[in-house]
Amino acid sequence: MRLNGGLGSLSLYCERRLPHINIIRYVPFSVDFLRSLFSRTLGLSPGEKVLDELTLDGVARYILSGKCKNIICMVGAGISTSAGIPDFRSPGTGLYANLQKYNLPYPEAIFQIDYFKKHPEPFFALARELYPGQFKPTVCHYFMRMLKDKGLLTRCYSQNIDTLERVAGLEGEDLIEAHGTFHTSHCVSFLCRKEYSMDWMKNQIFSEDIPKCDSCGSLVKPDIVFFGENLPARFFTTMKMDFPRCDLLIIMGTSLQVQPFASLVNRVSNSCPRLLINMEKTGQVYVAYLSTCDDGCMALAELLGWKAELEEMVKREHALIDSKDAKTKDKEANQSSRSTGAEAGKSDKTE
């Protein structure tokens, strides 16, 4: 058996030899027939059609059909840029393009574990600028919160270290923080590994001290994954459970350039729809909606009939954050005032 054909046609050339007889036939066939033949032979059958059309409308109809029950979100820095946090690689505005003041040998060094152990100062200076708690979650973060509230979110796999998913209402069980988090910190010494809270690390960073372990004197580092470190064990164990049963993969705000995170896209079944909401197309996706993540999520929410609910959630949650921040600032101002008064009283007595 062999294939013959030119640009416009294909045929299957079959030769069957019988005693004293040669039978030669040309059987015309279509490309679809060939694709089907190879799919069945190699076990690559695409299965039943899931989306009625490869558009955002098609995705919305699928979600509303009731057949979509296990959504996984894969997200990167692009979902937080509207909160004021720069992404990493955008020319001119990305984080790596604006690190000159730290006198690094190369931009990525600020997240290299070996460089950090010798020169921790640049990382902690950057951490003061980008520390969680100074920014509000975006529309995209709250859209994922809505998926959770409606029982549709299996898990959010995030490359981000800004903790905005948690601020928006996703909890530890809802999240795989693939590149770690500021939520906890540990001593870098393998013989110690003492754990420290987020509040402890925040106090150290904003006092401009280099955080040191009070047990052994080694550096203390937030539990974010630096180049040269392993991803959290939970990343590997949970993905084996989640992705085989995923029936919609939503990818937002990531260029899918960093492994092994990027390879997660290939862990869903061939029939699982993949929606990309991003400024540019990347990876193997079925449906690409090219826009900011906030605009894409709001457009999808509108098609789902959730737009007003999402807008109200964002307004309500941002108001709560503002109120909490105002109370915190008032408390700090009162403490500062009392401290200043006490110092003045001591000075008067001395005089």
Tab-separated table of C-alpha atoms in Angstrom:
chain	number	residue	atom	x	y	z
A	1	MET	CA	0.000	0.000	0.000
A	2	ARG	CA	1.305	3.482	-0.808
A	3	LEU	CA	0.002	6.987	-1.392
A	4	ASN	CA	-0.146	8.776	-4.730
A	5	GLY	CA	-1.429	12.215	-5.514
A	6	GLY	CA	-0.699	15.801	-6.367
A	7	LEU	CA	-1.788	19.082	-4.902
A	8	GLY	CA	-5.444	18.624	-5.773
A	9	SER	CA	-6.085	14.945	-5.204
A	10	LEU	CA	-4.939	11.961	-3.237
A	11	SER	CA	-5.448	8.295	-3.898
A	12	LEU	CA	-4.614	5.061	-2.199
A	13	TYR	CA	-2.628	2.681	-4.349
A	14	CYS	CA	-3.378	-0.942	-3.428
A	15	GLU	CA	-1.617	-3.921	-4.897
A	16	ARG	CA	-2.806	-7.410	-4.031
A	17	ARG	CA	-1.001	-10.420	-5.392
A	18	LEU	CA	-2.824	-13.702	-5.951
A	19	PRO	CA	-1.386	-16.834	-7.596
A	20	HIS	CA	-0.791	-16.027	-11.282
A	21	ILE	CA	-2.864	-12.789	-10.955
A	22	ASN	CA	-1.882	-9.224	-10.115
A	23	ILE	CA	-4.768	-6.907	-9.147
A	24	ILE	CA	-3.952	-3.207	-9.065
A	25	ARG	CA	-6.525	-0.545	-8.111
A	26	TYR	CA	-6.506	3.210	-7.477
A	27	VAL	CA	-9.078	4.154	-4.859
A	28	PRO	CA	-9.813	7.901	-4.637
A	29	PHE	CA	-10.404	9.257	-1.108
A	30	SER	CA	-10.745	12.543	0.715
A	31	VAL	CA	-8.412	14.187	3.237
A	32	ASP	CA	-11.149	13.701	5.856
A	33	PHE	CA	-11.119	9.966	5.159
A	34	LEU	CA	-7.343	9.861	5.601
A	35	ARG	CA	-7.529	11.861	8.829
A	36	SER	CA	-10.216	9.526	10.166
A	37	LEU	CA	-8.247	6.443	9.114
A	38	PHE	CA	-5.065	7.599	10.856
A	39	SER	CA	-6.997	8.761	13.943
A	40	ARG	CA	-8.612	5.352	14.381
A	41	THR	CA	-5.378	3.508	13.651
A	42	LEU	CA	-3.283	5.606	16.059
A	43	GLY	CA	-5.953	6.029	18.719
A	44	LEU	CA	-6.223	9.766	18.104
A	45	SER	CA	-9.960	10.019	17.590
A	46	PRO	CA	-11.073	13.530	18.605
A	47	GLY	CA	-14.314	12.272	20.155
A	48	GLU	CA	-17.629	14.076	20.047
A	49	LYS	CA	-17.922	17.739	19.141
A	50	VAL	CA	-18.122	19.824	22.337
A	51	LEU	CA	-18.483	23.430	21.118
A	52	ASP	CA	-21.085	24.239	18.470
A	53	GLU	CA	-18.711	26.953	17.201
A	54	LEU	CA	-15.173	28.012	18.037
A	55	THR	CA	-16.053	31.431	19.417
A	56	LEU	CA	-16.612	33.055	22.797
A	57	ASP	CA	-20.354	32.644	22.168
A	58	GLY	CA	-19.786	28.924	21.668
A	59	VAL	CA	-17.907	28.701	24.955
A	60	ALA	CA	-20.693	30.581	26.759
A	61	ARG	CA	-23.373	28.264	25.363
A	62	TYR	CA	-21.314	25.259	26.451
A	63	ILE	CA	-20.989	26.593	30.018
A	64	LEU	CA	-24.732	27.303	30.168
A	65	SER	CA	-25.611	23.868	28.767
A	66	GLY	CA	-24.892	22.187	32.088
A	67	LYS	CA	-22.377	19.826	30.479
A	68	CYS	CA	-19.423	21.942	31.658
A	69	LYS	CA	-18.761	21.201	35.326
A	70	ASN	CA	-14.978	21.108	35.807
A	71	ILE	CA	-13.310	24.332	34.681
A	72	ILE	CA	-9.592	24.864	35.220
A	73	CYS	CA	-8.079	28.339	34.903
A	74	MET	CA	-4.403	28.785	34.047
A	75	VAL	CA	-3.314	32.359	34.704
A	76	GLY	CA	-0.211	34.527	34.492
A	77	ALA	CA	0.946	38.078	35.130
A	78	GLY	CA	-1.397	39.524	32.493
A	79	ILE	CA	-4.411	39.163	34.801
A	80	SER	CA	-2.841	41.581	37.315
A	81	THR	CA	-1.530	44.356	35.064
A	82	SER	CA	-4.760	46.368	35.361
A	83	ALA	CA	-4.213	46.331	39.138
A	84	GLY	CA	-0.956	48.219	38.570
A	85	ILE	CA	1.401	45.246	38.789
A	86	PRO	CA	3.739	44.985	35.767
A	87	ASP	CA	4.088	41.744	33.888
A	88	PHE	CA	7.542	40.332	33.262
A	89	ARG	CA	8.258	40.431	29.542
A	90	SER	CA	6.359	43.305	27.880
A	91	PRO	CA	8.912	45.514	26.062
A	92	GLY	CA	9.380	48.832	27.841
A	93	THR	CA	6.793	48.300	30.591
A	94	GLY	CA	7.562	44.769	31.800
A	95	LEU	CA	9.373	44.086	35.045
A	96	TYR	CA	12.521	42.782	33.360
A	97	ALA	CA	12.797	45.982	31.297
A	98	ASN	CA	12.853	48.209	34.397
A	99	LEU	CA	15.426	46.720	36.739
A	100	GLN	CA	18.414	48.868	35.773
A	101	LYS	CA	18.527	50.596	39.173
A	102	TYR	CA	19.391	47.293	40.861
A	103	ASN	CA	22.642	46.849	38.876
A	104	LEU	CA	21.928	43.211	38.107
A	105	PRO	CA	24.208	41.151	35.847
A	106	TYR	CA	21.036	40.235	33.873
A	107	PRO	CA	17.332	40.894	34.652
A	108	GLU	CA	16.417	37.337	35.651
A	109	ALA	CA	19.147	37.330	38.321
A	110	ILE	CA	16.757	39.021	40.737
A	111	PHE	CA	14.860	35.717	40.868
A	112	GLN	CA	17.888	33.386	40.759
A	113	ILE	CA	18.322	31.505	44.037
A	114	ASP	CA	22.139	31.449	43.894
A	115	TYR	CA	22.297	35.200	43.218
A	116	PHE	CA	19.737	35.865	45.969
A	117	LYS	CA	21.792	34.029	48.594
A	118	LYS	CA	24.800	36.250	47.811
A	119	HIS	CA	22.957	39.491	47.035
A	120	PRO	CA	19.469	39.555	48.630
A	121	GLU	CA	19.187	43.354	48.633
A	122	PRO	CA	17.783	43.817	45.070
A	123	PHE	CA	15.002	41.287	45.613
A	124	PHE	CA	13.829	42.820	48.894
A	125	ALA	CA	13.975	46.333	47.422
A	126	LEU	CA	11.744	45.141	44.573
A	127	ALA	CA	9.495	43.346	47.080
A	128	ARG	CA	8.816	46.678	48.832
A	129	GLU	CA	7.478	48.046	45.541
A	130	LEU	CA	5.353	45.033	44.633
A	131	TYR	CA	4.397	43.678	48.046
A	132	PRO	CA	0.909	42.109	48.282
A	133	GLY	CA	-1.684	44.243	50.016
A	134	GLN	CA	-0.986	47.372	47.980
A	135	PHE	CA	-3.167	46.307	45.042
A	136	LYS	CA	-6.785	45.285	44.443
A	137	PRO	CA	-7.932	42.201	42.514
A	138	THR	CA	-9.089	42.788	38.962
A	139	VAL	CA	-12.275	41.905	37.072
A	140	CYS	CA	-10.497	38.743	35.949
A	141	HIS	CA	-9.794	37.669	39.545
A	142	TYR	CA	-13.423	38.179	40.504
A	143	PHE	CA	-14.626	36.299	37.412
A	144	MET	CA	-12.739	33.263	38.725
A	145	ARG	CA	-14.343	33.863	42.117
A	146	MET	CA	-17.747	33.720	40.376
A	147	LEU	CA	-16.830	30.417	38.746
A	148	LYS	CA	-16.030	29.114	42.225
A	149	ASP	CA	-19.252	30.454	43.746
A	150	LYS	CA	-21.279	28.797	40.971
A	151	GLY	CA	-19.575	25.438	41.571
A	152	LEU	CA	-17.804	25.389	38.217
A	153	LEU	CA	-14.157	25.984	39.191
A	154	THR	CA	-12.106	22.856	39.791
A	155	ARG	CA	-8.891	24.785	40.393
A	156	CYS	CA	-6.955	27.887	39.450
A	157	TYR	CA	-3.340	27.224	38.485
A	158	SER	CA	-1.494	30.518	38.862
A	159	GLN	CA	2.022	31.637	38.004
A	160	ASN	CA	1.519	34.819	40.036
A	161	ILE	CA	3.006	35.627	43.428
A	162	ASP	CA	0.861	38.679	44.190
A	163	THR	CA	-1.766	36.683	46.194
A	164	LEU	CA	-4.611	38.597	44.476
A	165	GLU	CA	-6.452	35.330	43.840
A	166	ARG	CA	-6.680	34.885	47.620
A	167	VAL	CA	-7.753	38.503	48.149
A	168	ALA	CA	-10.531	37.977	45.570
A	169	GLY	CA	-11.885	35.049	47.572
A	170	LEU	CA	-10.175	31.917	46.278
A	171	GLU	CA	-8.936	29.758	49.137
A	172	GLY	CA	-5.974	27.439	49.455
A	173	GLU	CA	-7.906	24.431	48.160
A	174	ASP	CA	-9.013	26.399	45.077
A	175	LEU	CA	-5.466	27.392	44.178
A	176	ILE	CA	-2.247	25.938	42.923
A	177	GLU	CA	0.307	28.718	43.275
A	178	ALA	CA	2.755	27.090	40.909
A	179	HIS	CA	5.476	29.679	41.400
A	180	GLY	CA	4.895	30.028	45.110
A	181	THR	CA	3.485	32.794	47.265
A	182	PHE	CA	4.258	35.535	49.775
A	183	HIS	CA	1.681	33.936	52.069
A	184	THR	CA	4.421	32.105	54.012
A	185	SER	CA	8.228	32.330	54.251
A	186	HIS	CA	10.983	29.958	55.334
A	187	CYS	CA	14.580	30.049	56.421
A	188	VAL	CA	16.758	29.074	53.457
A	189	SER	CA	18.972	26.782	55.564
A	190	PHE	CA	18.187	23.133	54.890
A	191	LEU	CA	19.082	22.358	58.498
A	192	CYS	CA	16.554	24.860	59.846
A	193	ARG	CA	13.664	25.716	57.471
A	194	LYS	CA	11.804	27.633	60.175
A	195	GLU	CA	8.498	29.034	58.906
A	196	TYR	CA	7.485	32.705	59.195
A	197	SER	CA	4.128	34.409	58.625
A	198	MET	CA	3.203	36.935	55.958
A	199	ASP	CA	2.896	39.684	58.601
A	200	TRP	CA	6.395	38.927	59.915
A	201	MET	CA	7.885	39.140	56.419
A	202	LYS	CA	5.980	42.347	55.671
A	203	ASN	CA	7.374	44.014	58.804
A	204	GLN	CA	10.897	42.981	57.841
A	205	ILE	CA	10.603	44.179	54.260
A	206	PHE	CA	9.129	47.595	55.102
A	207	SER	CA	11.603	48.189	57.915
A	208	GLU	CA	14.223	47.828	55.163
A	209	ASP	CA	15.976	45.062	57.097
A	210	ILE	CA	17.212	41.960	55.303
A	211	PRO	CA	15.067	39.205	56.873
A	212	LYS	CA	17.191	36.848	58.950
A	213	CYS	CA	16.155	33.714	60.806
A	214	ASP	CA	15.967	34.257	64.566
A	215	SER	CA	16.959	30.630	65.124
A	216	CYS	CA	20.044	30.238	62.943
A	217	GLY	CA	20.783	33.644	61.390
A	218	SER	CA	20.333	32.511	57.772
A	219	LEU	CA	18.311	34.454	55.205
A	220	VAL	CA	14.530	34.094	55.253
A	221	LYS	CA	12.856	34.044	51.838
A	222	PRO	CA	9.167	34.250	50.896
A	223	ASP	CA	7.935	30.932	49.554
A	224	ILE	CA	8.034	32.058	45.943
A	225	VAL	CA	9.816	29.785	43.488
A	226	PHE	CA	13.097	31.185	42.219
A	227	PHE	CA	14.921	29.957	39.139
A	228	GLY	CA	16.902	26.953	40.308
A	229	GLU	CA	14.238	25.798	42.804
A	230	ASN	CA	11.640	23.061	42.507
A	231	LEU	CA	7.967	23.835	42.126
A	232	PRO	CA	5.743	22.939	45.089
A	233	ALA	CA	5.070	19.197	45.374
A	234	ARG	CA	1.319	19.898	45.358
A	235	PHE	CA	1.615	21.244	41.803
A	236	PHE	CA	2.636	17.813	40.526
A	237	THR	CA	0.273	15.705	42.617
A	238	THR	CA	-2.842	17.802	42.003
A	239	MET	CA	-2.418	18.211	38.244
A	240	LYS	CA	-2.574	14.420	37.792
A	241	MET	CA	-6.009	14.449	39.377
A	242	ASP	CA	-7.412	17.675	37.905
A	243	PHE	CA	-6.541	17.751	34.226
A	244	PRO	CA	-7.901	14.366	33.069
A	245	ARG	CA	-11.399	15.396	34.234
A	246	CYS	CA	-11.211	19.018	33.032
A	247	ASP	CA	-14.010	19.854	30.567
A	248	LEU	CA	-13.022	23.500	29.907
A	249	LEU	CA	-9.555	25.021	30.179
A	250	ILE	CA	-9.425	28.829	30.377
A	251	ILE	CA	-5.954	30.337	29.856
A	252	MET	CA	-5.553	34.010	30.748
A	253	GLY	CA	-2.723	36.515	30.830
A	254	THR	CA	0.185	34.186	30.132
A	255	SER	CA	2.562	33.706	27.212
A	256	LEU	CA	3.066	30.046	28.214
A	257	GLN	CA	6.834	30.371	27.975
A	258	VAL	CA	7.840	28.995	31.363
A	259	GLN	CA	8.039	25.252	31.936
A	260	PRO	CA	6.741	23.065	33.434
A	261	PHE	CA	3.676	25.320	33.855
A	262	ALA	CA	3.216	25.748	30.099
A	263	SER	CA	3.043	21.984	29.558
A	264	LEU	CA	-0.184	21.769	31.586
A	265	VAL	CA	-2.084	22.770	28.439
A	266	ASN	CA	-1.267	19.382	26.942
A	267	ARG	CA	-2.622	17.429	29.907
A	268	VAL	CA	-6.289	17.908	29.073
A	269	SER	CA	-8.007	15.485	26.704
A	270	ASN	CA	-8.104	16.194	22.963
A	271	SER	CA	-11.832	16.908	23.193
A	272	CYS	CA	-11.518	19.445	26.046
A	273	PRO	CA	-12.111	23.002	24.749
A	274	ARG	CA	-9.350	25.497	25.451
A	275	LEU	CA	-10.175	29.203	25.678
A	276	LEU	CA	-7.376	31.770	25.579
A	277	ILE	CA	-8.025	35.329	26.794
A	278	ASN	CA	-4.831	37.249	26.163
A	279	MET	CA	-3.374	40.159	24.231
A	280	GLU	CA	-1.713	37.803	21.756
A	281	LYS	CA	-2.252	34.240	20.657
A	282	THR	CA	-0.041	31.599	22.180
A	283	GLY	CA	-0.025	27.836	22.596
A	284	GLN	CA	-2.444	25.257	21.247
A	285	VAL	CA	-5.951	26.618	21.830
A	286	TYR	CA	-9.383	26.069	20.292
A	287	VAL	CA	-10.789	29.554	20.892
A	288	ALA	CA	-8.701	32.733	21.174
A	289	TYR	CA	-10.258	35.991	22.397
A	290	LEU	CA	-7.583	38.641	21.950
A	291	SER	CA	-8.101	41.451	24.450
A	292	THR	CA	-7.137	42.439	27.955
A	293	CYS	CA	-8.066	39.802	30.507
A	294	ASP	CA	-10.601	42.117	32.171
A	295	ASP	CA	-12.351	42.903	28.889
A	296	GLY	CA	-12.392	39.242	27.892
A	297	CYS	CA	-13.858	38.132	31.222
A	298	MET	CA	-16.476	40.865	31.129
A	299	ALA	CA	-17.424	39.900	27.563
A	300	LEU	CA	-17.806	36.261	28.593
A	301	ALA	CA	-19.761	37.256	31.694
A	302	GLU	CA	-22.154	39.266	29.518
A	303	LEU	CA	-22.750	36.286	27.230
A	304	LEU	CA	-23.415	34.150	30.311
A	305	GLY	CA	-25.860	36.699	31.755
A	306	TRP	CA	-23.512	37.383	34.677
A	307	LYS	CA	-22.289	40.885	33.777
A	308	ALA	CA	-24.349	42.842	36.324
A	309	GLU	CA	-23.494	40.316	39.028
A	310	LEU	CA	-19.784	40.569	38.239
A	311	GLU	CA	-19.821	44.382	38.186
A	312	GLU	CA	-21.609	44.429	41.543
A	313	MET	CA	-19.098	41.971	43.033
A	314	VAL	CA	-16.122	44.088	41.921
A	315	LYS	CA	-17.726	47.276	43.291
A	316	ARG	CA	-18.648	45.660	46.614
A	317	GLU	CA	-15.323	43.914	47.187
A	318	HIS	CA	-13.251	46.978	46.279
A	319	ALA	CA	-15.317	49.063	48.715
A	320	LEU	CA	-14.615	46.537	51.476
A	321	ILE	CA	-10.880	46.680	50.713
A	322	ASP	CA	-10.915	50.503	50.781
A	323	SER	CA	-12.772	50.482	54.107
A	324	LYS	CA	-10.322	48.015	55.621
A	325	ASP	CA	-7.344	50.036	54.366
A	326	ALA	CA	-8.806	53.239	55.818
A	327	LYS	CA	-9.249	51.600	59.238
A	328	THR	CA	-5.690	50.252	59.125
A	329	LYS	CA	-4.291	53.699	58.262
A	330	ASP	CA	-6.324	55.350	61.046
A	331	LYS	CA	-5.038	52.769	63.532
A	332	GLU	CA	-1.430	53.299	62.430
A	333	ALA	CA	-1.872	57.092	62.615
A	334	ASN	CA	-3.278	56.858	66.158
A	335	GLN	CA	-0.429	54.604	67.260
A	336	SER	CA	2.081	57.002	65.717
A	337	SER	CA	0.397	59.961	67.436
A	338	ARG	CA	0.452	58.249	70.833
A	339	SER	CA	4.088	57.313	70.327
A	340	THR	CA	4.981	60.900	69.415
A	341	GLY	CA	3.078	62.198	72.434
A	342	ALA	CA	4.850	59.809	74.757
A	343	GLU	CA	8.226	60.890	73.409
A	344	ALA	CA	7.284	64.559	73.842
A	345	GLY	CA	6.233	63.892	77.454
A	346	LYS	CA	9.574	62.279	78.191
A	347	SER	CA	11.371	65.262	76.667
A	348	ASP	CA	9.386	67.751	78.805
A	349	LYS	CA	10.232	65.847	81.989
A	350	THR	CA	13.880	65.756	81.068
A	351	GLU	CA	13.951	69.499	80.525
